[in-house]
Coordinates of C-alpha atoms in Angstrom, one line a residue:
M1 CA 110.3 76.0 78.7
E2 CA 108.5 79.4 77.4
N3 CA 109.0 82.2 79.3
R4 CA 106.3 83.5 81.0
I5 CA 104.6 87.1 80.2
E6 CA 105.4 89.3 83.1
L7 CA 102.7 91.2 84.4
L8 CA 104.3 94.3 85.8
S9 CA 102.1 96.8 88.2
P10 CA 102.3 100.6 89.6
A11 CA 103.5 101.2 93.4
G12 CA 103.4 104.2 94.5
N13 CA 103.9 104.0 97.9
I14 CA 105.2 100.6 100.1
K15 CA 101.4 99.6 101.1
K16 CA 101.0 99.4 96.8
L17 CA 104.1 97.6 96.5
E18 CA 102.8 94.9 98.9
Y19 CA 99.1 94.7 97.7
A20 CA 100.9 94.1 93.8
Y21 CA 103.1 91.4 94.8
A22 CA 100.4 89.9 97.1
Y23 CA 97.5 89.9 94.2
G24 CA 99.9 88.4 91.5
A25 CA 102.1 90.8 90.0
D26 CA 105.2 89.5 88.7
A27 CA 107.3 92.9 88.9
A28 CA 106.4 96.5 90.3
Y29 CA 107.4 99.5 89.6
I30 CA 108.2 102.3 92.3
G31 CA 109.5 106.3 92.2
L32 CA 112.4 107.3 94.3
K33 CA 111.9 110.9 95.7
K34 CA 111.6 113.8 92.8
F35 CA 113.3 111.7 90.2
S36 CA 110.2 110.2 88.7
L37 CA 106.9 110.9 86.4
R38 CA 104.4 110.8 89.0
A39 CA 106.0 113.6 91.6
K40 CA 102.4 113.5 93.4
A41 CA 102.5 109.9 94.3
D42 CA 103.5 109.1 97.8
N43 CA 106.7 107.7 96.2
F44 CA 109.4 106.2 98.4
Y45 CA 111.7 108.1 101.2
E46 CA 113.6 107.1 104.2
D47 CA 113.7 104.2 105.7
E48 CA 111.2 102.7 103.6
H49 CA 114.0 100.8 101.5
K50 CA 114.1 98.4 104.7
K51 CA 110.1 97.6 104.3
A52 CA 111.1 96.8 100.4
V53 CA 113.7 94.5 101.4
D54 CA 111.5 92.8 103.5
L55 CA 108.8 92.7 100.8
K56 CA 111.1 91.2 98.4
N57 CA 112.0 88.3 101.0
R58 CA 108.7 88.1 101.7
F59 CA 107.7 87.1 97.7
P60 CA 110.5 85.6 96.6
G61 CA 110.9 86.1 92.9
K62 CA 109.2 89.2 92.3
R63 CA 111.1 92.2 90.6
L64 CA 111.4 95.6 91.6
H65 CA 111.8 98.3 88.9
C66 CA 112.6 101.8 89.7
A67 CA 111.9 104.9 87.3
L68 CA 113.7 107.4 86.7
N69 CA 111.7 108.5 83.7
I70 CA 111.8 112.9 84.0
S71 CA 114.2 114.7 81.4
F72 CA 117.1 115.4 83.6
H73 CA 118.4 119.3 83.8
D74 CA 121.9 119.7 85.2
D75 CA 120.9 120.7 88.6
E76 CA 118.7 117.2 88.7
I77 CA 121.6 115.4 88.0
D78 CA 123.8 116.5 90.6
A79 CA 121.1 115.6 92.7
L80 CA 120.6 112.0 91.2
K81 CA 124.4 111.6 92.4
S82 CA 124.3 113.0 95.6
N83 CA 121.2 110.5 96.5
L84 CA 123.5 107.5 95.0
D85 CA 123.5 106.1 98.2
Y86 CA 120.3 106.6 99.3
F87 CA 119.3 104.3 95.9
R88 CA 121.6 101.7 96.8
L89 CA 119.7 100.7 99.4
Y90 CA 116.5 99.1 97.8
P91 CA 116.8 95.8 96.0
I92 CA 116.3 97.2 92.5
D93 CA 116.4 94.8 89.4
A94 CA 115.9 97.5 86.8
F95 CA 115.8 101.0 85.9
I96 CA 113.2 103.0 83.7
V97 CA 114.6 105.8 82.2
Q98 CA 114.0 108.4 79.1
D99 CA 117.3 110.4 79.3
I100 CA 120.2 109.0 78.2
G101 CA 122.4 111.4 79.8
I102 CA 122.4 109.2 83.0
V103 CA 122.7 105.8 81.4
P104 CA 126.6 105.7 81.6
L105 CA 126.0 107.0 85.3
L106 CA 123.9 103.9 85.9
Q107 CA 125.6 101.7 84.3
K108 CA 128.9 102.6 86.4
E109 CA 127.1 102.7 90.0
F110 CA 124.3 99.8 89.4
P111 CA 126.2 97.4 87.2
D112 CA 123.9 94.6 88.0
A113 CA 120.8 96.3 87.3
K114 CA 119.2 96.4 84.3
L115 CA 118.1 99.3 82.2
H116 CA 114.8 99.9 80.7
L117 CA 113.7 102.2 78.3
S118 CA 111.0 104.8 79.2
T119 CA 107.9 105.0 77.1
Q120 CA 108.5 108.3 77.2
A121 CA 111.8 108.0 74.6
S122 CA 108.5 107.6 72.4
C123 CA 110.2 104.2 70.8
V124 CA 108.2 102.9 68.3
N125 CA 110.6 101.3 65.6
S126 CA 113.3 98.3 64.7
E127 CA 115.9 100.7 64.2
A128 CA 115.4 102.7 67.1
V129 CA 115.5 99.9 69.3
K130 CA 118.9 98.6 67.5
V131 CA 120.6 101.8 69.2
Y132 CA 119.2 101.4 72.4
K133 CA 120.4 98.1 72.3
S134 CA 123.8 99.0 71.7
L135 CA 123.7 101.8 74.3
G136 CA 123.1 99.0 76.8
F137 CA 119.4 98.8 77.2
S138 CA 117.8 94.8 77.8
R139 CA 114.1 96.4 77.4
I140 CA 111.9 98.9 75.6
V141 CA 109.0 100.2 77.3
L142 CA 107.2 101.0 73.6
G143 CA 105.7 104.1 73.1
R144 CA 102.0 104.2 73.3
E145 CA 101.2 105.1 70.2
I146 CA 102.2 101.7 68.5
S147 CA 100.3 98.7 66.9
I148 CA 100.3 94.8 67.1
D149 CA 101.6 94.4 63.8
Q150 CA 104.4 97.3 64.4
I151 CA 105.3 95.1 67.6
K152 CA 105.7 92.0 66.1
R153 CA 107.7 93.4 63.2
I154 CA 110.0 95.2 66.4
K155 CA 110.6 91.8 67.9
D156 CA 111.3 90.0 64.7
S157 CA 113.9 92.2 63.8
V158 CA 115.4 92.2 67.5
P159 CA 114.1 89.1 69.0
D160 CA 116.2 89.3 71.9
M161 CA 115.5 92.9 73.0
E162 CA 112.1 92.6 76.4
L163 CA 109.3 94.3 75.1
E164 CA 106.9 96.0 77.3
T165 CA 103.7 97.5 76.6
F166 CA 101.2 99.4 78.5
V167 CA 97.7 97.2 79.2
H168 CA 95.5 99.0 81.5
G169 CA 94.9 102.5 82.6
A170 CA 94.8 106.4 81.8
M171 CA 96.4 107.3 78.6
C172 CA 97.9 110.7 77.9
I173 CA 96.3 112.8 75.0
A174 CA 100.2 114.2 74.1
Y175 CA 102.8 111.9 71.9
A176 CA 104.1 109.0 74.5
G177 CA 103.0 111.5 77.6
R178 CA 105.1 114.4 76.1
C179 CA 103.0 117.0 77.3
L180 CA 103.2 120.7 77.4
M181 CA 99.8 122.0 78.5
S182 CA 100.2 121.5 82.3
A183 CA 102.8 123.6 82.4
Y184 CA 101.3 126.4 79.8
L185 CA 98.0 126.4 82.3
T186 CA 99.3 125.6 85.9
G187 CA 103.0 126.3 85.6
R188 CA 103.7 122.6 86.2
S189 CA 105.7 120.4 84.0
A190 CA 104.5 117.3 83.1
Q191 CA 108.2 116.3 81.9
S192 CA 109.2 116.9 85.9
G193 CA 106.7 114.9 87.3
S194 CA 103.7 117.5 88.3
C195 CA 101.4 117.1 85.6
S196 CA 98.3 118.9 86.7
H197 CA 96.0 116.3 84.0
T198 CA 94.7 119.5 82.4
C199 CA 93.8 117.6 79.4
R200 CA 90.6 116.3 81.7
W201 CA 89.6 119.4 83.2
N202 CA 86.2 120.7 82.2
F203 CA 86.1 123.3 79.9
S204 CA 82.5 125.1 78.6
V205 CA 81.9 127.1 75.2
K206 CA 81.4 130.5 75.5
S207 CA 81.7 134.1 74.3
T208 CA 83.7 136.7 75.9
Q209 CA 81.3 139.3 73.0
P210 CA 77.6 140.0 74.2
D211 CA 77.2 140.1 70.5
F212 CA 78.1 136.4 69.7
T213 CA 76.3 134.7 72.8
D214 CA 73.8 133.1 70.6
L215 CA 76.9 131.9 68.2
A216 CA 78.0 130.5 71.5
G217 CA 75.0 128.7 72.0
E218 CA 74.6 127.0 68.5
A219 CA 78.3 126.1 68.5
K220 CA 77.2 124.2 71.9
K221 CA 74.2 122.7 70.7
I222 CA 76.4 121.3 67.7
A223 CA 78.6 120.2 70.0
Q224 CA 75.9 117.9 72.3
K225 CA 75.3 116.2 68.7
G226 CA 78.8 115.1 68.7
S227 CA 79.6 116.8 65.4
L228 CA 82.1 119.4 66.3
V229 CA 85.7 118.2 65.5
L230 CA 89.0 119.9 65.7
E231 CA 90.9 119.8 62.5
E232 CA 94.9 121.5 62.9
E233 CA 95.7 123.7 59.5
Q234 CA 98.6 121.5 58.3
R235 CA 96.8 118.3 59.1
R236 CA 93.6 118.3 56.8
G237 CA 91.2 115.1 57.0
E238 CA 92.5 114.9 60.2
F239 CA 89.7 115.2 63.0
F240 CA 89.7 115.4 66.6
P241 CA 86.2 114.9 68.3
V242 CA 84.3 117.7 70.7
F243 CA 82.4 116.6 72.7
E244 CA 79.8 119.1 74.8
G245 CA 77.8 117.9 78.3
D246 CA 75.7 119.9 80.1
D247 CA 78.0 121.8 81.8
F248 CA 81.3 121.0 80.2
T249 CA 83.3 120.0 77.2
A250 CA 85.7 117.3 76.7
V251 CA 88.4 118.2 74.4
L252 CA 91.4 116.7 74.9
S253 CA 90.4 113.7 77.4
S254 CA 91.2 110.6 76.2
K255 CA 89.6 106.9 77.3
D256 CA 91.3 104.7 79.7
L257 CA 93.1 101.8 77.9
C258 CA 91.9 98.4 78.5
M259 CA 93.6 94.7 76.7
I260 CA 92.1 92.6 79.0
D261 CA 90.5 90.4 76.4
H262 CA 93.8 90.8 73.6
L263 CA 96.5 89.3 75.9
A264 CA 97.0 86.4 73.0
D265 CA 97.4 89.0 70.3
L266 CA 100.4 91.0 72.5
R267 CA 101.7 87.6 73.5
D268 CA 102.2 86.3 69.8
A269 CA 103.3 89.7 68.6
G270 CA 106.3 89.4 71.2
V271 CA 105.4 91.4 74.2
D272 CA 107.1 90.1 77.2
S273 CA 106.0 92.3 80.0
L274 CA 102.3 93.7 80.4
K275 CA 102.5 97.4 82.4
I276 CA 99.4 98.4 84.3
E277 CA 99.3 102.3 84.8
G278 CA 98.5 104.5 88.2
R279 CA 101.2 104.9 90.2
M280 CA 98.8 107.5 91.9
K281 CA 95.5 105.2 91.8
S282 CA 94.5 103.8 95.2
V283 CA 95.4 100.4 96.8
Y284 CA 92.1 99.1 95.7
Y285 CA 92.4 99.6 92.1
V286 CA 96.2 97.8 92.1
A287 CA 94.5 95.0 94.0
I288 CA 91.5 94.6 91.6
V289 CA 93.2 95.3 88.6
T290 CA 96.5 93.6 89.0
R291 CA 94.2 90.4 89.9
A292 CA 92.4 90.7 86.9
Y293 CA 95.1 90.7 85.0
R294 CA 96.9 87.7 86.9
K295 CA 94.0 85.5 86.3
A296 CA 93.6 86.4 82.4
L297 CA 97.4 85.4 82.2
D298 CA 96.8 82.4 84.2
A299 CA 94.2 81.6 81.7
L300 CA 95.8 82.1 78.9
E301 CA 98.9 80.0 79.6
G302 CA 96.9 77.0 80.6
R303 CA 96.9 77.0 84.9
I304 CA 93.2 77.9 85.1
S305 CA 90.0 77.9 82.4
D306 CA 88.7 80.8 81.2
D307 CA 85.7 80.0 83.3
E308 CA 87.5 80.7 86.3
A309 CA 89.3 83.5 85.3
A310 CA 86.1 85.3 84.3
P311 CA 84.9 86.1 87.3
F312 CA 88.2 88.3 88.4
I313 CA 88.0 90.1 85.1
A314 CA 84.6 91.4 85.7
E315 CA 85.4 92.6 88.4
L316 CA 87.6 95.5 86.0
E317 CA 83.7 97.1 85.9
N318 CA 84.3 98.2 89.7
V319 CA 87.2 99.7 90.3
A320 CA 87.4 103.6 89.2
H321 CA 87.8 103.9 85.5
R322 CA 86.1 106.3 82.4
E323 CA 85.4 103.9 79.1
S324 CA 87.7 101.9 77.4
T325 CA 89.2 101.7 74.3
T326 CA 92.3 99.3 72.8
G327 CA 94.5 103.0 71.9
F328 CA 96.4 102.4 69.2
Y329 CA 96.6 98.7 68.8
Y330 CA 94.4 97.9 66.3
D331 CA 93.0 101.1 64.6
K332 CA 94.2 104.3 66.1
S333 CA 91.1 106.4 65.6
E334 CA 89.9 104.7 68.9
A335 CA 92.7 106.3 70.3
D336 CA 91.1 109.6 68.9
K337 CA 87.6 109.4 70.9
T338 CA 87.7 111.6 73.7
T339 CA 85.5 110.8 76.7
T340 CA 84.3 112.7 79.8
G341 CA 84.2 112.9 83.8
A342 CA 86.8 111.7 86.0
S343 CA 87.3 107.8 87.0
D344 CA 84.9 106.5 89.3
S345 CA 83.0 103.2 90.8
K346 CA 80.2 102.2 93.2
Y347 CA 82.7 100.9 95.5
Q348 CA 85.3 102.2 97.9
L349 CA 87.9 101.0 99.7
A350 CA 86.5 100.4 103.7
A351 CA 89.5 98.5 105.3
E352 CA 92.4 96.8 105.0
I353 CA 92.3 93.6 106.7
G354 CA 95.0 92.4 109.2
R355 CA 96.4 89.1 110.9
E356 CA 93.9 86.7 112.8
I357 CA 93.8 87.6 116.5
T358 CA 94.2 84.2 118.2
G359 CA 95.4 82.3 121.2
E360 CA 95.8 84.2 124.3
D361 CA 95.8 87.7 122.2
F362 CA 92.3 86.9 121.5
E363 CA 91.7 85.5 125.5
R364 CA 92.5 89.2 126.5
I365 CA 91.0 90.9 124.1
H366 CA 87.4 89.1 125.0
A367 CA 88.6 89.1 128.8
E368 CA 89.1 93.1 129.0
G369 CA 85.4 93.6 127.0
L370 CA 83.9 91.3 129.4
R371 CA 85.1 92.9 132.4
R372 CA 84.0 96.4 131.2
H373 CA 80.6 95.1 130.7
N374 CA 80.6 93.3 133.9
D375 CA 81.8 96.8 135.3
F376 CA 79.0 98.5 133.7
S377 CA 76.0 96.1 134.3
A378 CA 77.5 96.7 138.3
E379 CA 77.0 100.6 138.0
L380 CA 73.7 100.2 136.8
E381 CA 72.7 98.3 140.0
R382 CA 74.3 100.5 141.8
M383 CA 72.6 103.9 140.5
H384 CA 68.7 105.2 141.7
P385 CA 66.1 103.7 139.9
A386 CA 65.0 107.1 137.8
A387 CA 69.0 107.5 137.3
R388 CA 69.1 103.9 136.1
E389 CA 66.1 104.6 134.1
A390 CA 67.3 107.2 132.2
R391 CA 70.9 106.1 131.3
L392 CA 69.1 103.1 129.5
K393 CA 67.2 105.7 127.6
D394 CA 70.0 107.3 126.3
L395 CA 71.6 104.3 125.4
G396 CA 68.7 103.5 123.3
A397 CA 68.4 106.6 121.5
H398 CA 72.4 106.3 120.8
P399 CA 73.7 103.0 120.4
D400 CA 77.1 103.5 119.7
R401 CA 77.4 104.3 123.5
R402 CA 76.6 100.8 124.5
I403 CA 78.7 99.1 126.6
I404 CA 78.7 95.4 125.0
S405 CA 81.4 92.5 125.0
F406 CA 81.3 90.3 122.2
Q407 CA 80.5 86.7 122.6
K408 CA 83.0 83.7 121.7
K409 CA 81.0 82.3 118.5
P410 CA 82.5 78.7 117.5
G411 CA 83.5 78.9 113.7
W412 CA 84.3 82.9 114.0
H413 CA 87.5 84.7 113.6
L414 CA 88.8 87.8 114.8
Y415 CA 90.9 89.7 112.1
E416 CA 92.7 93.3 112.5
C417 CA 90.5 95.9 110.8
T418 CA 92.4 99.1 109.5
A419 CA 89.6 101.0 108.3
V420 CA 90.3 103.5 105.4
N421 CA 86.2 104.6 105.4
M422 CA 83.4 104.8 107.5
I423 CA 82.1 101.4 108.1
R424 CA 78.7 100.8 110.0
E425 CA 77.2 97.7 111.4
E426 CA 73.8 98.0 109.2
D427 CA 76.3 97.9 106.1
D428 CA 76.6 95.1 103.7
I429 CA 80.5 94.3 103.3
E430 CA 82.2 92.3 100.8
F431 CA 85.7 91.2 101.1
V432 CA 88.3 90.6 98.0
S433 CA 91.1 88.6 98.2
P434 CA 93.8 87.1 96.2
D435 CA 92.4 84.0 96.9
F436 CA 88.8 84.3 96.4
C437 CA 87.2 86.6 94.1
V438 CA 84.5 88.4 96.3
L439 CA 83.0 87.3 99.6
C440 CA 79.7 89.3 100.5
V441 CA 78.3 89.3 104.3
P442 CA 75.5 90.6 105.2
K443 CA 74.6 92.9 108.2
G444 CA 74.0 91.3 111.3
S445 CA 76.4 88.4 110.7
W446 CA 79.8 90.2 111.4
E447 CA 80.6 92.4 114.4
I448 CA 82.9 95.2 114.8
I449 CA 85.0 95.1 117.6
S450 CA 87.2 98.0 119.6
A451 CA 90.8 97.1 119.8
E452 CA 91.0 99.5 122.5
N453 CA 88.7 97.7 124.6
G454 CA 87.1 94.9 123.4
L455 CA 83.9 95.9 123.4
K456 CA 81.1 95.7 120.2
I457 CA 80.9 98.8 118.5
T458 CA 78.3 100.4 116.0
W459 CA 80.9 102.2 113.6
I460 CA 84.5 102.6 112.7
C461 CA 86.5 104.9 110.6
D462 CA 89.9 106.2 109.7
G463 CA 91.9 106.4 113.0
H464 CA 89.9 104.0 114.8
P465 CA 91.7 100.9 115.8
A466 CA 89.2 97.9 115.7
F467 CA 88.7 94.2 114.8
I468 CA 86.5 92.6 112.3
Y469 CA 84.6 89.5 114.0
L470 CA 82.7 87.1 111.4
P471 CA 82.2 83.1 110.3
H472 CA 84.7 83.2 107.4
E473 CA 88.4 82.5 107.2
L474 CA 90.1 85.4 105.3
P475 CA 93.2 84.9 103.2
P476 CA 96.6 87.5 104.0
A477 CA 96.0 90.8 102.0
T478 CA 92.2 90.9 102.2
L479 CA 90.8 94.1 101.6
L480 CA 87.0 94.7 102.8
R481 CA 84.8 97.2 100.4
I482 CA 81.2 98.5 100.8
L483 CA 78.9 100.4 98.2
D484 CA 79.8 104.3 97.8
P485 CA 77.0 105.8 99.2
D486 CA 77.0 109.0 97.3
Y487 CA 77.3 106.8 94.0
E488 CA 74.6 107.6 91.2
D489 CA 74.8 104.9 88.0
G490 CA 75.5 107.3 85.0
K491 CA 76.1 110.4 86.9
I492 CA 79.8 112.0 86.8
R493 CA 81.3 112.9 89.6
D494 CA 84.3 114.7 90.1
T495 CA 86.5 112.5 92.1
G496 CA 90.1 114.4 91.0
R497 CA 91.2 111.7 88.4

């Protein structure tokens, strides 16, 4: 039986690990403490190894890769040694490393874990692959600067070496991400996991000399037309585009990688694992992107039809992203094209949906809401008519103060709802899940119920425990999304990514 291509998803924290597995990843990669190139991600710490073990048990057959991909200084190797007992608590199947100085240590302390070479090592030729194989590596995460043809040549030369390539997400303008720009401008080294993404910053063409103000203005006009390029002195004829927007200049901001339509080419070239970038991205991003590539792979391998996969793949447009490119895989000039602005999406994650409330738990919540409603009704009856009228008028002006119990409705379901953004009863809401693509539920056909008192409420946000009540069954790991009220099509917003 032919081996399936592995789908490898990012997990910047335990919650993202859960959704990566639930939405179809065969494996996920995490970082531990400060030894990963995504130091700003939540990463894993304290007793989260217990949750990681639990997830591996809940999702049998799923794999866990640990990124130890920084460039280690001696004091960092000392710190790594002092944390070995903690690392052993995690069910790690493979370590992703770029610094071969820690290889003997990992081989000694974790003999059952595999070694994967990080893309940071910039391995892009078969001779290097052979060397790394001799050192004990079982997989190479190829440098992003490699082409489809080069991948095939490597696989033909070293057929028993697993090859992993990035297929989706942000790309670094520097060679395999080995950039010094962040350290130069902010003192935060990309090689220590603290990249400040200075290549995404918005620069402006200006002049410090009054006499050259007009010249700077002319340069800006040229850049706005897309005619301005950079050329390095020793590399004549190699041009890098500079684009000027209304109030910014994009010089080094690369497009996002997207290979969803080219998975057959990667398979035919011999790729064993498809890697999604994004340990600093949201739960929503991890879920939707993982699901899209899961369905695309399932269609490629004949488990579902292309038509069945299509709507899930189309949902990639509904997660935060920049313009997309195929990077270096076909034509390296594609990777040279810059873009502008931060990642953005018209949707925002509104809530995570938990377990369904049934049986005695349901009855208890309903009874509590009914009791409070009856107590309030009795209180109104005891009021002086003028006071009662004033109270009812106030409730009419402030619906969020209403004391109304929810009514049992045949065919409706009550679910735990952990809000991460504001949800209002007047919103049209949408659900996404591992099982179905999108479920649209219009306002008026769903209710918010307080988890504290069983009463109907008009809104919830982060920190307000609540339930969602609706006439639909929702599978595990369902997410609730809403349209972002601040999103404007065609307008670039600074979202921090």
